[in-house]
PDB file of C-alpha atoms and ligand atoms in Angstrom:
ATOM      1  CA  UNK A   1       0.000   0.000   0.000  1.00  0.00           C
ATOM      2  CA  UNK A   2       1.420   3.538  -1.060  1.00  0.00           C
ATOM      3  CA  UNK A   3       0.076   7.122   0.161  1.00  0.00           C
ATOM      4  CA  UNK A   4       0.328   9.390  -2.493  1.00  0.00           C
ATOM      5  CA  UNK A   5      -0.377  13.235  -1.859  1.00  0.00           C
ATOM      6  CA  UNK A   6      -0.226  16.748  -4.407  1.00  0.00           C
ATOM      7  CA  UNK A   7      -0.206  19.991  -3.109  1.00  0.00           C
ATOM      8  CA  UNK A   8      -1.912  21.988  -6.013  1.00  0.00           C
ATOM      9  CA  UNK A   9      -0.790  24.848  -7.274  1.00  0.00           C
ATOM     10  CA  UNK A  10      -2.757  27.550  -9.806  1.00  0.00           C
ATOM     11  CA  UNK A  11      -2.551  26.624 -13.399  1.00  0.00           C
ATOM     12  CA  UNK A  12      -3.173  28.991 -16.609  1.00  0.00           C
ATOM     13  CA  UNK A  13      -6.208  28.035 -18.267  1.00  0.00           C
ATOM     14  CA  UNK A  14      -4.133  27.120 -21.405  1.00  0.00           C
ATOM     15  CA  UNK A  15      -2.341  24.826 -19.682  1.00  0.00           C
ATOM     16  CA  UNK A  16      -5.462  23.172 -18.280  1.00  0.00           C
ATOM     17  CA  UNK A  17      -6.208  22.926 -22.330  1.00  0.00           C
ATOM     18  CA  UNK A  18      -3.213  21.565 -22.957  1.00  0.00           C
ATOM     19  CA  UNK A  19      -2.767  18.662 -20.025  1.00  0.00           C
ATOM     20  CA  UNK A  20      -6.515  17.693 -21.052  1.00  0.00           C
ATOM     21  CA  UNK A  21      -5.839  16.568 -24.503  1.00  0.00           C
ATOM     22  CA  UNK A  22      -3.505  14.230 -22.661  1.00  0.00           C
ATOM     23  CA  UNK A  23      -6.410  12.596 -20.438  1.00  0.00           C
ATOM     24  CA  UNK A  24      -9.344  10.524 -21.435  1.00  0.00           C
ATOM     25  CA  UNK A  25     -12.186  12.174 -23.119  1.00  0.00           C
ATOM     26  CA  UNK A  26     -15.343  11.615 -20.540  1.00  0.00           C
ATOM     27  CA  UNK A  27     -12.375  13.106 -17.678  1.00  0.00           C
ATOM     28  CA  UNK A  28     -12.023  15.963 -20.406  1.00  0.00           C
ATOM     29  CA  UNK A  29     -15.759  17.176 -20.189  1.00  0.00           C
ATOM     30  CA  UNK A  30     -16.272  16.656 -16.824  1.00  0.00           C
ATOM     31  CA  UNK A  31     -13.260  18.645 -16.074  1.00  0.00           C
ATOM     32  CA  UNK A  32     -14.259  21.317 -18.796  1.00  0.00           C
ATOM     33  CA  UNK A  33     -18.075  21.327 -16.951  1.00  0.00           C
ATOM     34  CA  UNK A  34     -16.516  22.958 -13.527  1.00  0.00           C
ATOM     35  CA  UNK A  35     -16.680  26.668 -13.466  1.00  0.00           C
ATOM     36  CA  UNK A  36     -14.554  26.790 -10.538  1.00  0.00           C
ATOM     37  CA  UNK A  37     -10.988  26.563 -11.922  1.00  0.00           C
ATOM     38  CA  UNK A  38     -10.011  25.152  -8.191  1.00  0.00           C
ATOM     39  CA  UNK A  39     -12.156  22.238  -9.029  1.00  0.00           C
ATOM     40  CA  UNK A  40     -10.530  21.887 -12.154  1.00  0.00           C
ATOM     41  CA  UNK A  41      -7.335  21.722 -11.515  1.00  0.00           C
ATOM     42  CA  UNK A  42      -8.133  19.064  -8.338  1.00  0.00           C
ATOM     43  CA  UNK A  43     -10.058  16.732 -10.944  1.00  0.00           C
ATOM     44  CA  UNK A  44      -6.975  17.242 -13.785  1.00  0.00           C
ATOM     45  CA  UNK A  45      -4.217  16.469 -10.926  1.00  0.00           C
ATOM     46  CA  UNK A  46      -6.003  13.524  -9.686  1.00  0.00           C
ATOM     47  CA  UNK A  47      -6.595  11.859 -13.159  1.00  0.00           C
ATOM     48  CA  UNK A  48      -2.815  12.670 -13.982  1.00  0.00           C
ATOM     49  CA  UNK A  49      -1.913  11.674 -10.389  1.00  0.00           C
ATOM     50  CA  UNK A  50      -3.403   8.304 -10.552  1.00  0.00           C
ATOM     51  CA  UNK A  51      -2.187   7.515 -14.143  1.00  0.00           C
ATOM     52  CA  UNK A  52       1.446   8.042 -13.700  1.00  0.00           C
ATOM     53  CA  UNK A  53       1.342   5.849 -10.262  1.00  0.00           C
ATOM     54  CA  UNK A  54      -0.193   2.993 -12.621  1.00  0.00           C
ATOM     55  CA  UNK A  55       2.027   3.766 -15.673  1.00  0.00           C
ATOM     56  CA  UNK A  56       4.510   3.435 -12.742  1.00  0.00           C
ATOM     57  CA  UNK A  57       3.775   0.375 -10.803  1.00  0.00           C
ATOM     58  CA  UNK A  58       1.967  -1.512 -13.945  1.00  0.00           C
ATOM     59  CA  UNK A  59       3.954  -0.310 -16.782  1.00  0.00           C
ATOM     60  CA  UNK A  60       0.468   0.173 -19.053  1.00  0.00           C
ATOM     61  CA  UNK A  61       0.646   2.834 -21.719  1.00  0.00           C
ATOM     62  CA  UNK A  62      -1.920   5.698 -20.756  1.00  0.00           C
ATOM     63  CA  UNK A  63      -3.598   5.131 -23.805  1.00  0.00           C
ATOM     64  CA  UNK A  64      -4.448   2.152 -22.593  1.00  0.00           C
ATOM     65  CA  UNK A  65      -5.309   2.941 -19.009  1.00  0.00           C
ATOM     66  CA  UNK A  66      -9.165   2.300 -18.184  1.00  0.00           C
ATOM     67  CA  UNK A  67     -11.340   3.697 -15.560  1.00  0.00           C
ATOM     68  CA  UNK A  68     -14.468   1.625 -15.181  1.00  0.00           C
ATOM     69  CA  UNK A  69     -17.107   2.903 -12.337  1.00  0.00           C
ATOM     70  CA  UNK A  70     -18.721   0.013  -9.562  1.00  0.00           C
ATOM     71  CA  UNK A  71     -22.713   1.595  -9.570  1.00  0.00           C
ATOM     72  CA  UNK A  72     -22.135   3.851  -7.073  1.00  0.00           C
ATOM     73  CA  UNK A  73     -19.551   5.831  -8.716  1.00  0.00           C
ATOM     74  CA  UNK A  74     -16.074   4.463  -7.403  1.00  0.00           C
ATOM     75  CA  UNK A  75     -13.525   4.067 -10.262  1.00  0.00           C
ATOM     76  CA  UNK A  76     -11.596   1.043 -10.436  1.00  0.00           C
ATOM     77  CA  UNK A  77      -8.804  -0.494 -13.068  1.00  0.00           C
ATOM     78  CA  UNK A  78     -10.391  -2.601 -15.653  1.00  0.00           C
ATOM     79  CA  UNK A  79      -8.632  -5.838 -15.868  1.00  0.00           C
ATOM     80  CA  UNK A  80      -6.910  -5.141 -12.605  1.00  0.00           C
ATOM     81  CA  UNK A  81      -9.023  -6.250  -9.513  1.00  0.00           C
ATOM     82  CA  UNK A  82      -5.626  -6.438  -7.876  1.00  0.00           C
ATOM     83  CA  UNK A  83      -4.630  -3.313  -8.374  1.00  0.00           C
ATOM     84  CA  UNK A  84      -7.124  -0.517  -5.631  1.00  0.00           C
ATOM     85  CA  UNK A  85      -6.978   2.608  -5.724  1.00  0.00           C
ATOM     86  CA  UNK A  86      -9.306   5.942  -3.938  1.00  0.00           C
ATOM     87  CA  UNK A  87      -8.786   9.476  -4.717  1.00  0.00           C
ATOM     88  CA  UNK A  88      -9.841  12.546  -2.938  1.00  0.00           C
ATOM     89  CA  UNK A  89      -9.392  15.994  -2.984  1.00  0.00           C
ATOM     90  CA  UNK A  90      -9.990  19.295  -0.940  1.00  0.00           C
ATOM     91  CA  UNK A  91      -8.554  22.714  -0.599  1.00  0.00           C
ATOM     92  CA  UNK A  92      -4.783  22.524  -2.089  1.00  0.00           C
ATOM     93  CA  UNK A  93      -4.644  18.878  -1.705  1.00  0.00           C
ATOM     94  CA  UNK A  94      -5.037  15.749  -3.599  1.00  0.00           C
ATOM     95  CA  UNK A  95      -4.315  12.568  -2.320  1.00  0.00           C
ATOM     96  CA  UNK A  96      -4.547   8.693  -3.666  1.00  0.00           C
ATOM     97  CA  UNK A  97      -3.981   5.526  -2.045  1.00  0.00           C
ATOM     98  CA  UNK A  98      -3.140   2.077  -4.052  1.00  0.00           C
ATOM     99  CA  UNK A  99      -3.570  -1.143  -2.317  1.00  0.00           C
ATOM    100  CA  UNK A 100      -3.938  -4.875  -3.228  1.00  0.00           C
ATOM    101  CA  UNK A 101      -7.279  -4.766  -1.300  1.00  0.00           C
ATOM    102  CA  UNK A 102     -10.128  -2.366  -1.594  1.00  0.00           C
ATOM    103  CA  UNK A 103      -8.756   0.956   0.129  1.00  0.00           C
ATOM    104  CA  UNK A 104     -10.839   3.854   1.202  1.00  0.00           C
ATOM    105  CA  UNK A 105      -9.153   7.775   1.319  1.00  0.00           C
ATOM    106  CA  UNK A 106     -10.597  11.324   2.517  1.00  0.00           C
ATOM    107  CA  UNK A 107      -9.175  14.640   3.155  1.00  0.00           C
ATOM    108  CA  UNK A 108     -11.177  17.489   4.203  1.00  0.00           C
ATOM    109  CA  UNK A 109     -10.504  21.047   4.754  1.00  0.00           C
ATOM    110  CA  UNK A 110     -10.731  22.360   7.980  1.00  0.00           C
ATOM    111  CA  UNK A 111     -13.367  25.167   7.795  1.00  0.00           C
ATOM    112  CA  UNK A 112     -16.145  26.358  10.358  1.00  0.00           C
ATOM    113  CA  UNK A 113     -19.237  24.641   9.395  1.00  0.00           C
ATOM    114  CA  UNK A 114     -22.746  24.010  12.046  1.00  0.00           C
ATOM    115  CA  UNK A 115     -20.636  20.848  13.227  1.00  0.00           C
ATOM    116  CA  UNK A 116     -23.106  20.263  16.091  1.00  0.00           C
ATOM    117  CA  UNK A 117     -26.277  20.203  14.031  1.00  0.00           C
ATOM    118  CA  UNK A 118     -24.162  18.038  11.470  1.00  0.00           C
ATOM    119  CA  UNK A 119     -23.319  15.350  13.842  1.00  0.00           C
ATOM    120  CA  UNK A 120     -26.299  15.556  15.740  1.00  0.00           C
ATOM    121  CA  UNK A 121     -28.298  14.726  12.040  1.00  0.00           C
ATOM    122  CA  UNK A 122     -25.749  12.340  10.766  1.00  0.00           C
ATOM    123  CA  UNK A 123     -23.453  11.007  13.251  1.00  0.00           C
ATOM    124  CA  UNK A 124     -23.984   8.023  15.582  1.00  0.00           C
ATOM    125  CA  UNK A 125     -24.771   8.983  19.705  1.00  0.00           C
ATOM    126  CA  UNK A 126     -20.882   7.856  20.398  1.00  0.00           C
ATOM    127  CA  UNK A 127     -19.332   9.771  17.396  1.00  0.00           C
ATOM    128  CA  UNK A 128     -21.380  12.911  18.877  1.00  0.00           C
ATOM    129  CA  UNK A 129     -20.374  12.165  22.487  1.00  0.00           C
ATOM    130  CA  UNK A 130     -16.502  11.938  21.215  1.00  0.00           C
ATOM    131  CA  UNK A 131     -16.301  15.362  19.837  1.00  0.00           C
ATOM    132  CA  UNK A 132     -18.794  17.163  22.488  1.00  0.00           C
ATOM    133  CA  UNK A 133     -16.982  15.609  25.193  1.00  0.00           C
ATOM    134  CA  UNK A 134     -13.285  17.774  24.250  1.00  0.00           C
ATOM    135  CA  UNK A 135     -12.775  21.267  25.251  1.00  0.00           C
ATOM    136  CA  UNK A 136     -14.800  24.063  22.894  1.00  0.00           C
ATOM    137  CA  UNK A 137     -11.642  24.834  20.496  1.00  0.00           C
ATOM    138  CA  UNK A 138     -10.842  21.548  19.311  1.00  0.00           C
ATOM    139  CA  UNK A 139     -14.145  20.068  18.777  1.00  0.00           C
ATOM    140  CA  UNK A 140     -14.244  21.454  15.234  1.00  0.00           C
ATOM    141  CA  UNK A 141     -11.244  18.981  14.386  1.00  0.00           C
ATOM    142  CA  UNK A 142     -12.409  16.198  16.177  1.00  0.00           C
ATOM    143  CA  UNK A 143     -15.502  16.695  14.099  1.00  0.00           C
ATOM    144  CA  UNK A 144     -13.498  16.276  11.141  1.00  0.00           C
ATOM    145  CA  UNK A 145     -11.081  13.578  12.022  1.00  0.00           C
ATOM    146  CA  UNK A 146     -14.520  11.372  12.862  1.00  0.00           C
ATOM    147  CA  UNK A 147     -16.044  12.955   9.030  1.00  0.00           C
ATOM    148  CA  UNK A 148     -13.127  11.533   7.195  1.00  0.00           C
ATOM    149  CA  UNK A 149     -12.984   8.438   8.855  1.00  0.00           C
ATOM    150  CA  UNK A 150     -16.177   7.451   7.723  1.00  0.00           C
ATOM    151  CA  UNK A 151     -15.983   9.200   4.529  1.00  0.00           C
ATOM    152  CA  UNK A 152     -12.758   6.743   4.098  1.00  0.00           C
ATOM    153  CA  UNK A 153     -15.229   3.863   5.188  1.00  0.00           C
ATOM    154  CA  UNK A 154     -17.612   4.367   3.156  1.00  0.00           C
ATOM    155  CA  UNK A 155     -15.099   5.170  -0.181  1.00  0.00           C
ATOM    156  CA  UNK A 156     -13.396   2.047   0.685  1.00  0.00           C
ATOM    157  CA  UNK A 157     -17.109   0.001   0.554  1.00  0.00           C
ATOM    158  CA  UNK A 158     -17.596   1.815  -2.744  1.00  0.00           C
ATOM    159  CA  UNK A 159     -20.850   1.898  -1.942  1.00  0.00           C
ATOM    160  CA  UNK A 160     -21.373   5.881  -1.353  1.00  0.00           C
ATOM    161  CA  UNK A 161     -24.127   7.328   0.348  1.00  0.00           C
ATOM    162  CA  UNK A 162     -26.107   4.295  -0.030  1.00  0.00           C
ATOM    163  CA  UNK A 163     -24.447   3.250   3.361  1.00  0.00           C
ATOM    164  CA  UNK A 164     -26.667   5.414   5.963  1.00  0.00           C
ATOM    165  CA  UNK A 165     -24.227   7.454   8.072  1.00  0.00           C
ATOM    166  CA  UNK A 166     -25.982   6.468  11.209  1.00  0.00           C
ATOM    167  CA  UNK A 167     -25.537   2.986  10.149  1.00  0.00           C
ATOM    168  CA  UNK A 168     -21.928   2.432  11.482  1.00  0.00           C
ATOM    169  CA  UNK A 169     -19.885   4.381  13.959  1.00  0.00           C
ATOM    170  CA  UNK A 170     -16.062   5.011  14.444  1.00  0.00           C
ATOM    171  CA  UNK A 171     -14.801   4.367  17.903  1.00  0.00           C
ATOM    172  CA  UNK A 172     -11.349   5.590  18.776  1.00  0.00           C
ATOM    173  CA  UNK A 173     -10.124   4.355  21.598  1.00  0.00           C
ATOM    174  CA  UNK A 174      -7.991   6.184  24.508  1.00  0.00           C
ATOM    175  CA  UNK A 175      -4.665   4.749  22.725  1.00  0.00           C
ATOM    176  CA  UNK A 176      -6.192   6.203  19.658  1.00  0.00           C
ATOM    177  CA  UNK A 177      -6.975   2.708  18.145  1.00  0.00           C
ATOM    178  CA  UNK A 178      -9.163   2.884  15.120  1.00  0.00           C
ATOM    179  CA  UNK A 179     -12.554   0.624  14.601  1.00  0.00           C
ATOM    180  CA  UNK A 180     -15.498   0.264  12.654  1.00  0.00           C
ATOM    181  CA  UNK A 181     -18.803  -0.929  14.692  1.00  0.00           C
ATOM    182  CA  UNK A 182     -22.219  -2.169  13.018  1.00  0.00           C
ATOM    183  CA  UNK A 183     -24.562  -3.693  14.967  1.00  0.00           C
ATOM    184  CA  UNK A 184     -22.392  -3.873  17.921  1.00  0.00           C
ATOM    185  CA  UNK A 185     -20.041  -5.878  15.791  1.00  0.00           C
ATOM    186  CA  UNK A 186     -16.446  -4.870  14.826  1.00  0.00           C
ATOM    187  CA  UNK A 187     -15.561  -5.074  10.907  1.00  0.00           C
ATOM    188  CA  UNK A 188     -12.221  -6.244   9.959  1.00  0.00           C
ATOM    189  CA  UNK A 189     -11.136  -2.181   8.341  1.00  0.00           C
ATOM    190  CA  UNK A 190      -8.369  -0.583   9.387  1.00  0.00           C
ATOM    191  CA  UNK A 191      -7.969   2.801   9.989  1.00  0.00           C
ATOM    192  CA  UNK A 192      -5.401   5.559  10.294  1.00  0.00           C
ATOM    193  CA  UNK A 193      -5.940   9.413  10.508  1.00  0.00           C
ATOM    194  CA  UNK A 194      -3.267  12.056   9.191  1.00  0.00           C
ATOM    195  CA  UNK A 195      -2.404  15.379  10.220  1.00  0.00           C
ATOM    196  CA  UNK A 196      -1.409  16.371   6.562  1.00  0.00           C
ATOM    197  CA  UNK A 197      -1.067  20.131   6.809  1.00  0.00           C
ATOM    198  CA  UNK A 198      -2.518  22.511   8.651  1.00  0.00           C
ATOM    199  CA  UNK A 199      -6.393  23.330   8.197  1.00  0.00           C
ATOM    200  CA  UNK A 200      -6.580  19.702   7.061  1.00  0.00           C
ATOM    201  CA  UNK A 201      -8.087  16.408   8.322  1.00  0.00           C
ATOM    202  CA  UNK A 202      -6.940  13.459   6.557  1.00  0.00           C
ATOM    203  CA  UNK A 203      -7.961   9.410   6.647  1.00  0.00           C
ATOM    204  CA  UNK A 204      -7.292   5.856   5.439  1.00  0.00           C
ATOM    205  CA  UNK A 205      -9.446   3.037   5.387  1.00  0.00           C
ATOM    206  CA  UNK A 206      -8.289  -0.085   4.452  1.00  0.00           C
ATOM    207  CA  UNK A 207      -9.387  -4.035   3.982  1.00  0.00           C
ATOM    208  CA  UNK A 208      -5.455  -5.113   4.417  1.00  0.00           C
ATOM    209  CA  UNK A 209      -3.270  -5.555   7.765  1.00  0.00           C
ATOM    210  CA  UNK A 210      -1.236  -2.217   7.720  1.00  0.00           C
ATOM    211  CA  UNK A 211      -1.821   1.286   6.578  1.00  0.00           C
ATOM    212  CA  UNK A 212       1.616   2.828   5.611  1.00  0.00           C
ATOM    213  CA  UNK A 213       2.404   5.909   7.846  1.00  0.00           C
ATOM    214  CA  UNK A 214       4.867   7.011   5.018  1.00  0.00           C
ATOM    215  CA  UNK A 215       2.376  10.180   2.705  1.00  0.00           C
ATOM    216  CA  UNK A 216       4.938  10.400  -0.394  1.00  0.00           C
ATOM    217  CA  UNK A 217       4.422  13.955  -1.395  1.00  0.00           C
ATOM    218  CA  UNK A 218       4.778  14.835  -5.341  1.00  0.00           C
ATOM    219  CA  UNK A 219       5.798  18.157  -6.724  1.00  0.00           C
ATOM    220  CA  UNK A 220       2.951  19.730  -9.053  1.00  0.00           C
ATOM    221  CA  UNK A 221       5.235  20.744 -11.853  1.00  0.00           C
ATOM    222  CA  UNK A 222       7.656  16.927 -11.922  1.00  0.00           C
ATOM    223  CA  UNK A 223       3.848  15.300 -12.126  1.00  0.00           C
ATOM    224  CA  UNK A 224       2.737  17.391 -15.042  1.00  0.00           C
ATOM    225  CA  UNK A 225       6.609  17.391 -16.898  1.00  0.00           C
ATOM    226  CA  UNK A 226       6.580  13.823 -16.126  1.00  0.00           C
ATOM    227  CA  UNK A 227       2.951  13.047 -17.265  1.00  0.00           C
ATOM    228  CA  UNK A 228       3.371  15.142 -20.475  1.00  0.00           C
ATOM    229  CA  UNK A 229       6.620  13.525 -21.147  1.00  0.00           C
ATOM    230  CA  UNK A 230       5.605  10.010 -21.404  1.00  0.00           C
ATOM    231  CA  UNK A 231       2.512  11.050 -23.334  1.00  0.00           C
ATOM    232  CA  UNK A 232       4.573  12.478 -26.114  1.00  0.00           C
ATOM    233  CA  UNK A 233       6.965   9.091 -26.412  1.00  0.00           C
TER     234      UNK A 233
HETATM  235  N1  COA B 301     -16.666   5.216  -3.520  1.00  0.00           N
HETATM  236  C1  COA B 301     -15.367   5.534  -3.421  1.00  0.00           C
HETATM  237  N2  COA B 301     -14.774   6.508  -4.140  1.00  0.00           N
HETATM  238  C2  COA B 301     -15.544   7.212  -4.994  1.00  0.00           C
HETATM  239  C3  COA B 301     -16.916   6.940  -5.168  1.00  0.00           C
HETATM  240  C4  COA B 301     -17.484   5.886  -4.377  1.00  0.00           C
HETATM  241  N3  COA B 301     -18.769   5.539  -4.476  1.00  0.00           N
HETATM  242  N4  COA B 301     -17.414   7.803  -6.074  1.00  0.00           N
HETATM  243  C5  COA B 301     -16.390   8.577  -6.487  1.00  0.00           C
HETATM  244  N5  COA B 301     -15.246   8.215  -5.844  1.00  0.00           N
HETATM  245  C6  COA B 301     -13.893   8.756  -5.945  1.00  0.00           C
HETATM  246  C7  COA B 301     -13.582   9.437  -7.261  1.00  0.00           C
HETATM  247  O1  COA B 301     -12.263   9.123  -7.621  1.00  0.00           O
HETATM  248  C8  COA B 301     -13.708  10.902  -6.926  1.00  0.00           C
HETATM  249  O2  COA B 301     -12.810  11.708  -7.647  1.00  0.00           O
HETATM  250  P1  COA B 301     -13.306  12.519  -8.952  1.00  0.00           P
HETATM  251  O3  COA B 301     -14.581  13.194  -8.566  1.00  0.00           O
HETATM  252  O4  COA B 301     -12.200  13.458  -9.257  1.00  0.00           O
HETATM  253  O5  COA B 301     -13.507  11.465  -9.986  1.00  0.00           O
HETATM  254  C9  COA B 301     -13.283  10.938  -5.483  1.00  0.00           C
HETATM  255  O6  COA B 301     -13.754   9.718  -4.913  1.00  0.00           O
HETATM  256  C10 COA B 301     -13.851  12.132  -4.747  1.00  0.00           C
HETATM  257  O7  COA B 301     -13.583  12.006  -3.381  1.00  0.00           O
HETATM  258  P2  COA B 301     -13.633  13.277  -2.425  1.00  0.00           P
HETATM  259  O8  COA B 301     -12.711  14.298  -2.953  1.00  0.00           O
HETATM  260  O9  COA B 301     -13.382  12.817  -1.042  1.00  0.00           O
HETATM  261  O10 COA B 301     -15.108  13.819  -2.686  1.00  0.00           O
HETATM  262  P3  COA B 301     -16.366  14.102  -1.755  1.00  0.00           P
HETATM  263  O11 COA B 301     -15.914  14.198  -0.346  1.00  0.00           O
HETATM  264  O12 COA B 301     -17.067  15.254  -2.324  1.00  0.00           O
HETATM  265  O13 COA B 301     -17.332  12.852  -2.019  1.00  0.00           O
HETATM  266  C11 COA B 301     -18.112  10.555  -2.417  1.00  0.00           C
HETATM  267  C12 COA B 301     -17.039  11.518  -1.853  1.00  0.00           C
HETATM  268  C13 COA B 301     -18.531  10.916  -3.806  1.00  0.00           C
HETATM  269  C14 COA B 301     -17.472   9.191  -2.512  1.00  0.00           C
HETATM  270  C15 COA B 301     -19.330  10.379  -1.512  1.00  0.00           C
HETATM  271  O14 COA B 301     -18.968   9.726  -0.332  1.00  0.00           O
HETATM  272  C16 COA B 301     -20.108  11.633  -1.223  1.00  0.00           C
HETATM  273  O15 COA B 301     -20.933  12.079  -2.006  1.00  0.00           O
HETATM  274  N6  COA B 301     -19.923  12.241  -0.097  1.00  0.00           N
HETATM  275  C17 COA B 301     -20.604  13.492   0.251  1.00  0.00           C
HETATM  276  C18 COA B 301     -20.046  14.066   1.465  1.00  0.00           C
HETATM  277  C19 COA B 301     -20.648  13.448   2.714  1.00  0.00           C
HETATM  278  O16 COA B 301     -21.808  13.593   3.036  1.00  0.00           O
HETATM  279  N7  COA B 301     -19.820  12.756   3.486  1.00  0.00           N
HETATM  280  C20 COA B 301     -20.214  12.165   4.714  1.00  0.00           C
HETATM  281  C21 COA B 301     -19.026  12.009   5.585  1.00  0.00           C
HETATM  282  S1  COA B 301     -19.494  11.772   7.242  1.00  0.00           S
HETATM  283 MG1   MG B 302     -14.286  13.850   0.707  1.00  0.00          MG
END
């Protein structure tokens, strides 16, 4: 299992042209759809991101490079059930996982939302109880941390939204260990929770025995050169 992470930077709207002719063409409209060029650039850096770990670790051309959907929306390698992979993206960051088992990843920014009214609505009694519990100025993180650990549950299911949010609930132990519970039952996931950066909440969810600690951080510009580079050969 590899952590893979991107901290965007802005990119001319040519350029954005340019890098799309080098992706696949259903990416290419989506991408072209967002009016926010934030968004844009995420979705572009992901695609790219993802491709050049496969090109990578699989050796297959991009050209032939695949994305097929499960029907809730997760993207997966066709021809390739070995090879997982999640994406997500938020504020300057986009991260991807790759595992040989399904793997689940979520990074949020850290920004002041109604997180009591949130949790209260879509978090389980204990989940609500774990961030109310902590003194006033952290419970907006703890918030967080518990929203991308079951955001990283429920990408690494696949199964989106479809899975009710008050259906399961994370319990972290005082030695910060990590579980799933449904139906007082534990589930065999794994978790792990990152302080990426500042501002952000970060977490892995995984179907294997160990989620790497290591976050390899790529350089914007090398991904793009790179990318562009073995798109031309
Ligand atoms: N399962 C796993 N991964 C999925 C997926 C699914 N069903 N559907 C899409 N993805 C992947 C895609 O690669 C997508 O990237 P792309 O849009 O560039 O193609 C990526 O996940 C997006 O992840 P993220 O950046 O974390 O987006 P999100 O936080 O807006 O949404 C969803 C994640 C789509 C999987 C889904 O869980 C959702 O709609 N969540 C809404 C937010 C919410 O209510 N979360 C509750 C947390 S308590
Ligand atoms: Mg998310």
């Amino acid at each position: 299992m590899k952590i893979y992470a991107v901290r965007t930077l802005d990119i001319s709207e040519e350029k954005i042209e340019k890098i799309c002719l080098l992706i696949h063409s259903g990416k290419r409209f989506k991408i072209k759809r967002f009016i926010n060029k934030e968004d844009k650039v995420r979705a572009l850096i992901g695609e790219i991101l993802i491709r050049s770990i496969i090109f990578e670790k699989l050796n297959i051309q991009n050209k032939y490079i695949t994305f097929e959907k499960n029907p809730y929306g997760k993207p997966y390698l066709k021809g390739h059930p070995k090879f997982n992979f999640n994406i997500s993206h938020s504020g300057d960051f986009v991260v991807c996982a790759i595992d040989d088992k399904p793997i689940g990843i979520d990074i949020e920014e850290v920004k002041y939302i109604e997180y009591k009214d949130i949790a209260e609505s879509f978090f389980s009694v204990s989940e609500l109880d774990y961030i109310v519990e902590e003194d006033l100025n952290i419970q907006l993180n703890k918030f967080y941390e518990i929203w991308t650990l079951k955001e990283s549950y429920i990408k690494c299911c696949g199964q989106g939204l479809s899975i009710p949010l008050k259906s399961f609930s994370i319990d972290i132990d005082k030695y910060e260990n990590i579980k799933v519970i449904i139906d007082d039952e534990h589930k065999e996931h794994i978790f792990k929770k990152f302080d990426i950066g500042l501002g952000y909440k970060m977490a892995v969810c995984s179907l294997n025995k160990e989620i790497s600690n290591n976050i390899i951080m790529i350089d914007q510009n090398s991904l793009i050169n790179n990318y562009s580079k073995f798109n031309m050969e």
